Short mmCIF file of C-alpha atoms and ligand atoms in Angstrom, two decimals:
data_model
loop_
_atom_site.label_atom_id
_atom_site.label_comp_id
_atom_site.label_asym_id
_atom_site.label_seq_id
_atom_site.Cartn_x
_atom_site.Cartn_y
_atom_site.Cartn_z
CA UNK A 1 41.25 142.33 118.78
CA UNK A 2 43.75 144.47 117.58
CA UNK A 3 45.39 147.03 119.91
CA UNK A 4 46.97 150.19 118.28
CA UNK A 5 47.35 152.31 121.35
CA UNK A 6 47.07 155.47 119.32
CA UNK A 7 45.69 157.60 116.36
CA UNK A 8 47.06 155.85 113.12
CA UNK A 9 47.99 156.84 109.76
CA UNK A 10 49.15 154.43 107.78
CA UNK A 11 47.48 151.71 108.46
CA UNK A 12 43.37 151.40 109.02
CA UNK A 13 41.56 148.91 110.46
CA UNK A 14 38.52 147.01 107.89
CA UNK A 15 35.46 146.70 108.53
CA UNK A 16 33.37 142.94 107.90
CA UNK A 17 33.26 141.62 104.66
CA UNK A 18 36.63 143.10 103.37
CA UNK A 19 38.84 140.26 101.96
CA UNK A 20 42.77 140.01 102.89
CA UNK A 21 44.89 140.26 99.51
CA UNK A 22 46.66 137.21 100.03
CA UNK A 23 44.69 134.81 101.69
CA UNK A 24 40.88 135.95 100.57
CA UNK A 25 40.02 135.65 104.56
CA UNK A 26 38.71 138.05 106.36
CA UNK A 27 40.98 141.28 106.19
CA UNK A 28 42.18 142.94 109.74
CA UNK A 29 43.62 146.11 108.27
CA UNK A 30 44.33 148.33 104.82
CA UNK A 31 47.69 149.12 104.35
CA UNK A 32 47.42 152.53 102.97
CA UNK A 33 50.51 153.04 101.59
CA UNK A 34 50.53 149.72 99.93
CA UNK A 35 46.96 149.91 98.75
CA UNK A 36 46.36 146.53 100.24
CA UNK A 37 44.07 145.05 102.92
CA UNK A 38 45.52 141.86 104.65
CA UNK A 39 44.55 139.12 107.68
CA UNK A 40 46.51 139.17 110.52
CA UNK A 41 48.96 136.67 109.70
CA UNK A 42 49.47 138.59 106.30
CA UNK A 43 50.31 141.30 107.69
CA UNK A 44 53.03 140.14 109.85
CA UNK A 45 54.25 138.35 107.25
CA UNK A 46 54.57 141.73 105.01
CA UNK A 47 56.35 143.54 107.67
CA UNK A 48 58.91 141.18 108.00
CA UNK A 49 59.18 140.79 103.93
CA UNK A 50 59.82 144.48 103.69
CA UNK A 51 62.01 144.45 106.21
CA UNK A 52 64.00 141.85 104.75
CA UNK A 53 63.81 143.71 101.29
CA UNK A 54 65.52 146.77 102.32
CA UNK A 55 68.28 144.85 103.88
CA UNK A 56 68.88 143.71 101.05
CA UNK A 57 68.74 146.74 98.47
CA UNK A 58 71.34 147.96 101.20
CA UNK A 59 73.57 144.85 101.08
CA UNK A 60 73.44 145.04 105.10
CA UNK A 61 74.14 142.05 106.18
CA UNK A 62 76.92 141.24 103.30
CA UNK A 63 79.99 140.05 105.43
CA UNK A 64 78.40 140.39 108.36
CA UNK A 65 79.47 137.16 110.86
CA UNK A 66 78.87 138.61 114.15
CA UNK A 67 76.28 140.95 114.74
CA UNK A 68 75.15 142.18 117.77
CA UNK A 69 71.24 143.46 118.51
CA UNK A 70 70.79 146.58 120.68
CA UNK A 71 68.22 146.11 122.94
CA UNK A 72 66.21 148.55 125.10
CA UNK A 73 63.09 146.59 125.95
CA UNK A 74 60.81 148.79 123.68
CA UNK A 75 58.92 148.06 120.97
CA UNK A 76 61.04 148.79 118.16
CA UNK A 77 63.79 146.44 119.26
CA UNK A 78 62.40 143.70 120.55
CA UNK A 79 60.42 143.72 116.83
CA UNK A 80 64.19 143.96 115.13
CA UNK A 81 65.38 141.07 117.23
CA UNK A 82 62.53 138.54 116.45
CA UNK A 83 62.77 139.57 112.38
CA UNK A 84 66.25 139.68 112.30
CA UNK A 85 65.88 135.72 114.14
CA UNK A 86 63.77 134.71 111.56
CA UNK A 87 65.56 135.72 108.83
CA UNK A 88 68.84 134.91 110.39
CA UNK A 89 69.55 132.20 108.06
CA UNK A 90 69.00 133.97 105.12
CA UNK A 91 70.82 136.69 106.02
CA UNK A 92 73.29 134.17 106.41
CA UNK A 93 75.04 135.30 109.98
CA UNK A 94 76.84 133.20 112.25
CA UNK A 95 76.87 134.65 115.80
CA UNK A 96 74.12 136.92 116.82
CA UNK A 97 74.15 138.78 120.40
CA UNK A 98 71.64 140.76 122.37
CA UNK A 99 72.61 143.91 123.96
CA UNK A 100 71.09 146.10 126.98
CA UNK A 101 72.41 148.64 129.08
CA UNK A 102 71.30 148.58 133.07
CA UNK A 103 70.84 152.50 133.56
CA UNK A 104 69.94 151.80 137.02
CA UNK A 105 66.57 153.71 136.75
CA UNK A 106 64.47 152.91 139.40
CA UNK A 107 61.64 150.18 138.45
CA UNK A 108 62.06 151.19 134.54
CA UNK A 109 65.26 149.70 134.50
CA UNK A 110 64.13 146.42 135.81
CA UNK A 111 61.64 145.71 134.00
CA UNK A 112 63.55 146.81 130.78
CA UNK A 113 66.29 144.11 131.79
CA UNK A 114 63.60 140.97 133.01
CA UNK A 115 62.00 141.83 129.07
CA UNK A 116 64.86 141.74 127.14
CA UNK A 117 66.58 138.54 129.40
CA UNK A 118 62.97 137.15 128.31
CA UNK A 119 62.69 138.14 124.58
CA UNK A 120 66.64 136.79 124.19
CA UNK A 121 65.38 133.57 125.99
CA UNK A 122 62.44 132.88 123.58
CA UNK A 123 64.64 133.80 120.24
CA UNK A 124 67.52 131.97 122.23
CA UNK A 125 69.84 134.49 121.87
CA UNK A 126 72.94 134.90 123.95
CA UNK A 127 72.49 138.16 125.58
CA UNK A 128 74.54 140.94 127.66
CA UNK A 129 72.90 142.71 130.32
CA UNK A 130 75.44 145.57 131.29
CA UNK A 131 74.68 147.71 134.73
CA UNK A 132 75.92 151.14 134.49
CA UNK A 133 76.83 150.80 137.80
CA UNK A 134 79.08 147.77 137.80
CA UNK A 135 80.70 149.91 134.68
CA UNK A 136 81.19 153.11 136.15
CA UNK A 137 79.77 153.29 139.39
CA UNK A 138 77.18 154.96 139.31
CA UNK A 139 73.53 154.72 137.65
CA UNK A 140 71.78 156.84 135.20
CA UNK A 141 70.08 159.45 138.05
CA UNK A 142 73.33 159.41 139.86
CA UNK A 143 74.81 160.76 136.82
CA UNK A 144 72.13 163.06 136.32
CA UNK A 145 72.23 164.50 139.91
CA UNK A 146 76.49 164.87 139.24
CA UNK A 147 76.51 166.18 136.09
CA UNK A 148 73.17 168.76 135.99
CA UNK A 149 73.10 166.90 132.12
CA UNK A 150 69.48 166.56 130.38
CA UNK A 151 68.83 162.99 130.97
CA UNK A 152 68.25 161.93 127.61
CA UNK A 153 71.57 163.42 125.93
CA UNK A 154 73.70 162.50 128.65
CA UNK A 155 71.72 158.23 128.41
CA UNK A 156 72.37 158.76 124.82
CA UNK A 157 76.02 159.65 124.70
CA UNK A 158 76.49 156.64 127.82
CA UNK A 159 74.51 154.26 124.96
CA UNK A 160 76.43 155.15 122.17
CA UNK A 161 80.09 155.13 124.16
CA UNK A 162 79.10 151.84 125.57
CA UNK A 163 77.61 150.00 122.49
CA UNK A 164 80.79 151.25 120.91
CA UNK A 165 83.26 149.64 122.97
CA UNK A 166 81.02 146.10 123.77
CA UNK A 167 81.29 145.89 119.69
CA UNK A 168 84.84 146.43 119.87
CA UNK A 169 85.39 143.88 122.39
CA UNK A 170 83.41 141.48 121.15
CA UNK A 171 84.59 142.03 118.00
CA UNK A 172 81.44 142.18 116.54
CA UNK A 173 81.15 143.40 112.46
CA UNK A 174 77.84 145.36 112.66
CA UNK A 175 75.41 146.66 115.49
CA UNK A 176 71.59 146.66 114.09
CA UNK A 177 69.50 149.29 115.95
CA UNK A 178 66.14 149.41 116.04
CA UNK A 179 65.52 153.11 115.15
CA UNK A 180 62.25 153.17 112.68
CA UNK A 181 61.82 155.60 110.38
CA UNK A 182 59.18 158.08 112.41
CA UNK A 183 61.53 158.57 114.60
CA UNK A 184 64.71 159.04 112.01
CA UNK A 185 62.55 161.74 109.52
CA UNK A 186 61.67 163.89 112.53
CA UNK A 187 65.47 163.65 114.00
CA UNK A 188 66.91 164.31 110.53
CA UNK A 189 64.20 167.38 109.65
CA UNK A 190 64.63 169.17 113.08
CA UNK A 191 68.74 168.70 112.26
CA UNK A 192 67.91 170.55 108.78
CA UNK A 193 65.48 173.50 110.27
CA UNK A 194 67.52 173.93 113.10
CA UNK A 195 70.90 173.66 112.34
CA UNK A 196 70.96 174.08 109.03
CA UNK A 197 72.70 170.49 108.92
CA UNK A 198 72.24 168.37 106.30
CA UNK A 199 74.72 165.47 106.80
CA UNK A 200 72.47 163.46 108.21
CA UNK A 201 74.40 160.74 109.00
CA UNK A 202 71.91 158.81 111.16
CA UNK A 203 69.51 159.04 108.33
CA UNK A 204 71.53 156.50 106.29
CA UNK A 205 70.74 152.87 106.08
CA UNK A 206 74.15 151.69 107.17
CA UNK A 207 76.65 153.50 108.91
CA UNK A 208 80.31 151.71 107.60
CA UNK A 209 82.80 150.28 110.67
CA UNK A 210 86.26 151.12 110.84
CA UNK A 211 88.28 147.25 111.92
CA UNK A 212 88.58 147.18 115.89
CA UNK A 213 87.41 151.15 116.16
CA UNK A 214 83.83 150.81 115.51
CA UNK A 215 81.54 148.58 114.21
CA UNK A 216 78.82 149.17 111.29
CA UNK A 217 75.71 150.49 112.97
CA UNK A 218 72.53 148.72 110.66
CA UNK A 219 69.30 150.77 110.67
CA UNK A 220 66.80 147.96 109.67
CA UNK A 221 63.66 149.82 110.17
CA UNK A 222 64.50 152.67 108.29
CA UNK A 223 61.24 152.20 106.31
CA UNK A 224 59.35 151.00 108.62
CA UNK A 225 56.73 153.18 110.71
CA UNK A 226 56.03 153.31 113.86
CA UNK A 227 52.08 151.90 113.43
CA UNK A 228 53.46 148.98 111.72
CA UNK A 229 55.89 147.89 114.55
CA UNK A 230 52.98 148.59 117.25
CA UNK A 231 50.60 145.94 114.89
CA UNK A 232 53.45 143.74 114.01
CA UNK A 233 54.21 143.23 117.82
CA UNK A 234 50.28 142.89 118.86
CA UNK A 235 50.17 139.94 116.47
CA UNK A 236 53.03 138.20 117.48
CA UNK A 237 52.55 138.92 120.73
CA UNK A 238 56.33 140.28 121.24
CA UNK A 239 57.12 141.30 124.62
CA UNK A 240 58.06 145.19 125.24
CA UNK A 241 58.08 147.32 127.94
CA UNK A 242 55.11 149.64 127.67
CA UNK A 243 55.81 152.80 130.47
CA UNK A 244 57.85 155.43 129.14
CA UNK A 245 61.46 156.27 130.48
CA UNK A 246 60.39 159.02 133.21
CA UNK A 247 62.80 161.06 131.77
CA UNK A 248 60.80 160.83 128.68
CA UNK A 249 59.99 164.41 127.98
CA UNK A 250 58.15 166.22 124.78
CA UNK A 251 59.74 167.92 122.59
CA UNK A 252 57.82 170.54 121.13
CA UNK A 253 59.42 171.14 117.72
CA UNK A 254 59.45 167.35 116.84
CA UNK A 255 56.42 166.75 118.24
CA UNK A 256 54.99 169.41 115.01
CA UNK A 257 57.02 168.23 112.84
CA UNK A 258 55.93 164.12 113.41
CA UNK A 259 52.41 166.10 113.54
CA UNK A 260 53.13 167.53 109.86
CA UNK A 261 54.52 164.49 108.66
CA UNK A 262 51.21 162.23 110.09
CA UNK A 263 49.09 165.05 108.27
CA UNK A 264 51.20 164.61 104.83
CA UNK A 265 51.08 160.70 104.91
CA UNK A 266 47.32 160.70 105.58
CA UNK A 267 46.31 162.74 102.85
CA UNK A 268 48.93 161.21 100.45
CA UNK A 269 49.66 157.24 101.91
CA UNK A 270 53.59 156.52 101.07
CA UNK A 271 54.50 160.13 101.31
CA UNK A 272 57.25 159.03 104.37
CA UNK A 273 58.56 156.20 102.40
CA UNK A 274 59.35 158.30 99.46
CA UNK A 275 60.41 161.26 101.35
CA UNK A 276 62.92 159.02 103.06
CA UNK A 277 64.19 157.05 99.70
CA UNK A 278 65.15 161.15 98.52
CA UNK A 279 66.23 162.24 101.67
CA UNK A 280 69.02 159.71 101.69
CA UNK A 281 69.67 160.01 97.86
CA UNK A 282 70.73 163.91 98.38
CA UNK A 283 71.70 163.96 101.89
CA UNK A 284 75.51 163.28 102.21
CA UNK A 285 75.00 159.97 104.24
CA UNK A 286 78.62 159.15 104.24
CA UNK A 287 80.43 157.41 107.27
CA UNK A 288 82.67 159.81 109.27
CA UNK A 289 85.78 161.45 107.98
CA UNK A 290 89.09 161.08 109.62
CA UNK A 291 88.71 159.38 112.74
CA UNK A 292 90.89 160.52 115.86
CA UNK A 293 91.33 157.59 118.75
CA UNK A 294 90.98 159.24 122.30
CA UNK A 295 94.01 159.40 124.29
CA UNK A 296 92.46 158.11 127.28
CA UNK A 297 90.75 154.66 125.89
CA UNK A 298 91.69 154.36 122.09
CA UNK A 299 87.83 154.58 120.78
CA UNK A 300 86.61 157.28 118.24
CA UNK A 301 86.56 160.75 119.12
CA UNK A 302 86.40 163.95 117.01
CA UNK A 303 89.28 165.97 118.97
CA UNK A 304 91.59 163.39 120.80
CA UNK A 305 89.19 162.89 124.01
CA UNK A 306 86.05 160.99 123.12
CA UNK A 307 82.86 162.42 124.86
CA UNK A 308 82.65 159.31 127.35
CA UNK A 309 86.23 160.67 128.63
CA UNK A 310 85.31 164.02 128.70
CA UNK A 311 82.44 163.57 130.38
CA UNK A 312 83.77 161.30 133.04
CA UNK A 313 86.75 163.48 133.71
CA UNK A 314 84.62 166.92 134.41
CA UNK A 315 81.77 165.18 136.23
CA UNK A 316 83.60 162.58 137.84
CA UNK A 317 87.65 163.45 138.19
CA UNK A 318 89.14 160.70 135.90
CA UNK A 319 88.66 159.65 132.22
CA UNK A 320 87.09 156.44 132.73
CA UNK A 321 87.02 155.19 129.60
CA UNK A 322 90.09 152.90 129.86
CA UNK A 323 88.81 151.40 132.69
CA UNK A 324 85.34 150.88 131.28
CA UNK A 325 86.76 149.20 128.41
CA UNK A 326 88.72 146.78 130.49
CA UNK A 327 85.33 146.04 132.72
CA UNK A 328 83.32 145.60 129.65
CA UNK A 329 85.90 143.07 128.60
CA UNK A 330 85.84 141.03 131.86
CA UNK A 331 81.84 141.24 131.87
CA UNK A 332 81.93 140.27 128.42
CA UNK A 333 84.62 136.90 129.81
CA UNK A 334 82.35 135.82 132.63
CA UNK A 335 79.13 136.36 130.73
CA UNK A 336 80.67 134.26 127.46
FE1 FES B 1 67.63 157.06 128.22
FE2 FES B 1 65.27 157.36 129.34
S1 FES B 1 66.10 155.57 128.42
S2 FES B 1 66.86 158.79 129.30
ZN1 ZN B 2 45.64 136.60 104.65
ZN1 ZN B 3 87.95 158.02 125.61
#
């Protein structure tokens, strides 16, 4: 039985008698925007030969030695970890590391942590678990409570901050994040109707590193839906976590927009791939211009205080990032 878990688009399930492409056994879905019905197996098999594909039309992994995986516990990257895995040697890269962030959120946070210890067990991959409290001291809702932040801009400035420096310490070339691209169209379109912005810099495939400032942030399943990772973990029965963050709220504008782009893609199947392939070939997609280091703890910032730093010193007295840096690297020592 196949489990979807919600309405899909680009991918229907057959009915008896409908033969997979590659295998001329019984087909399990149609690929719509492939025009292609496929068996289980053939399916998973497709996903991660796509994948694979647009790493390479990017050059992603091309002198990429030490890469580490980003790791919430969700679908998405616990998918990216077990392709990346099995195309590891093709990709040819030496040292591979997972990464997760503690945020200290009661229960979620837990089981986010026992998942990804688990998936990095099975795919034997060295992994970091970081608490947010042994870091800075406090957890996520702490932080929350302090601050008066919304939860999910303040996690994702933490994430990105933190990522950031356990790259820099580790020394790592490239960070692969498991972003898909549902979620990067209706980020970059809400950027474009609401701001009028149309760098959309998180749209692009690869984001270039700057030598012990940041590393290369790799968005593998830029072309890949969200259906597709949701099958593509049923059949290889990948571990995720399945309850939302409860800070998970819905945002009304994006929530249209995905709506639009569902509509578009049903009534004309490959619609998002294409409309991503143009997006990126006019959207300026460069890396960042000049970058400033912080004062405080050396990493990127646009204005001579990085965001961590700022934030830290308002909410909490003291720049921290320094200090965090210096943790991360002792974590990093007694964890290597
Ligand atoms: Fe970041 Fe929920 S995981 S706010
Ligand atoms: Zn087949
Ligand atoms: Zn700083």
């Amino acid at each position: 039985m196949i489990y979807l878990g919600k309405k899909v688009m680009s991918i229907a399930i057959v009915g008896d008698g409908v033969r997979c492409f590659k295998c001329g056994r019984q087909a399990a879905v149609r690929v719509r925007y492939a025009r292609m019905n496929l068996c289980r197996d053939h399916f998973a098999e497709y996903v991660e030969m796509r994948v694979a594909r647009v790493a390479e039309r990017h050059n992603m992994f091309d002198g990429i030695r030490k890469l580490i995986i980003a790791l919430s516990g969700g679908k998405d990257s616990t998918s990216l970890a077990h392709i990346i895995m099995r195309h590891r040697d093709a990709f040819r890269i030496k040292e591979i590391y997972g990464l997760h962030l503690d945020l200290g959120i009661d229960g979620f946070s837990e089981e986010s942590s026992h998942v990804v210890r688990k998936v990095c067990r099975e795919l034997n991959l060295k992994c970091f678990v970081l608490p947010l409290r042994d870091l800075i001291g406090y957890s996520l809702p702490e932080l929350i409570r302090i601050s008066r932040r919304p939860p999910c801009s303040l996690c994702g400035m933490l994430k990105r901050y933190l990522i950031n420096v356990v790259s820099v310490e580790l020394d790592a070339d490239a960070v692969a994040l498991g972003h898909h691209m549902d979620d990067l169209l209706v980020f970059a379109l809400k950027d474009f109707l609401v701001q009028g912005n149309f760098r959309m810099i998180k749209l692009s495939p690869v984001t270039l590193g700057i030598k012990g400032v940041m590393a290369a942030k790799l968005r593998i399943l830029h072309e890949t839906c969200e259906d597709d990772i949701i099958l593509y973990a049923n059949i290889r029965g990948i571990e995720y976590v399945r309850s939302p963050c409860p800070y998970k709220y819905v945002d009304n504008f994006k929530a249209v927009i995905r709506e639009m782009l569902d509509k578009l893609e049903a009534s004309s199947p490959g619609f998002k791939i294409s409309l991503m392939r143009r997006l990126i070939k006019v959207a300026d997609v460069k890396a960042e211009g000049e970058v400033i280091r912080c004062k405080y703890c050396g990493m990127p910032s646009s204005s001579g205080t990085c965001s961590f730093c700022k934030f830290t010193e308002r909410s909490l007295g003291k720049p921290l990032g320094y200090d965090v840096r210096s943790r991360v690297r002792d974590l990093i020592r007694s964890l290597s």
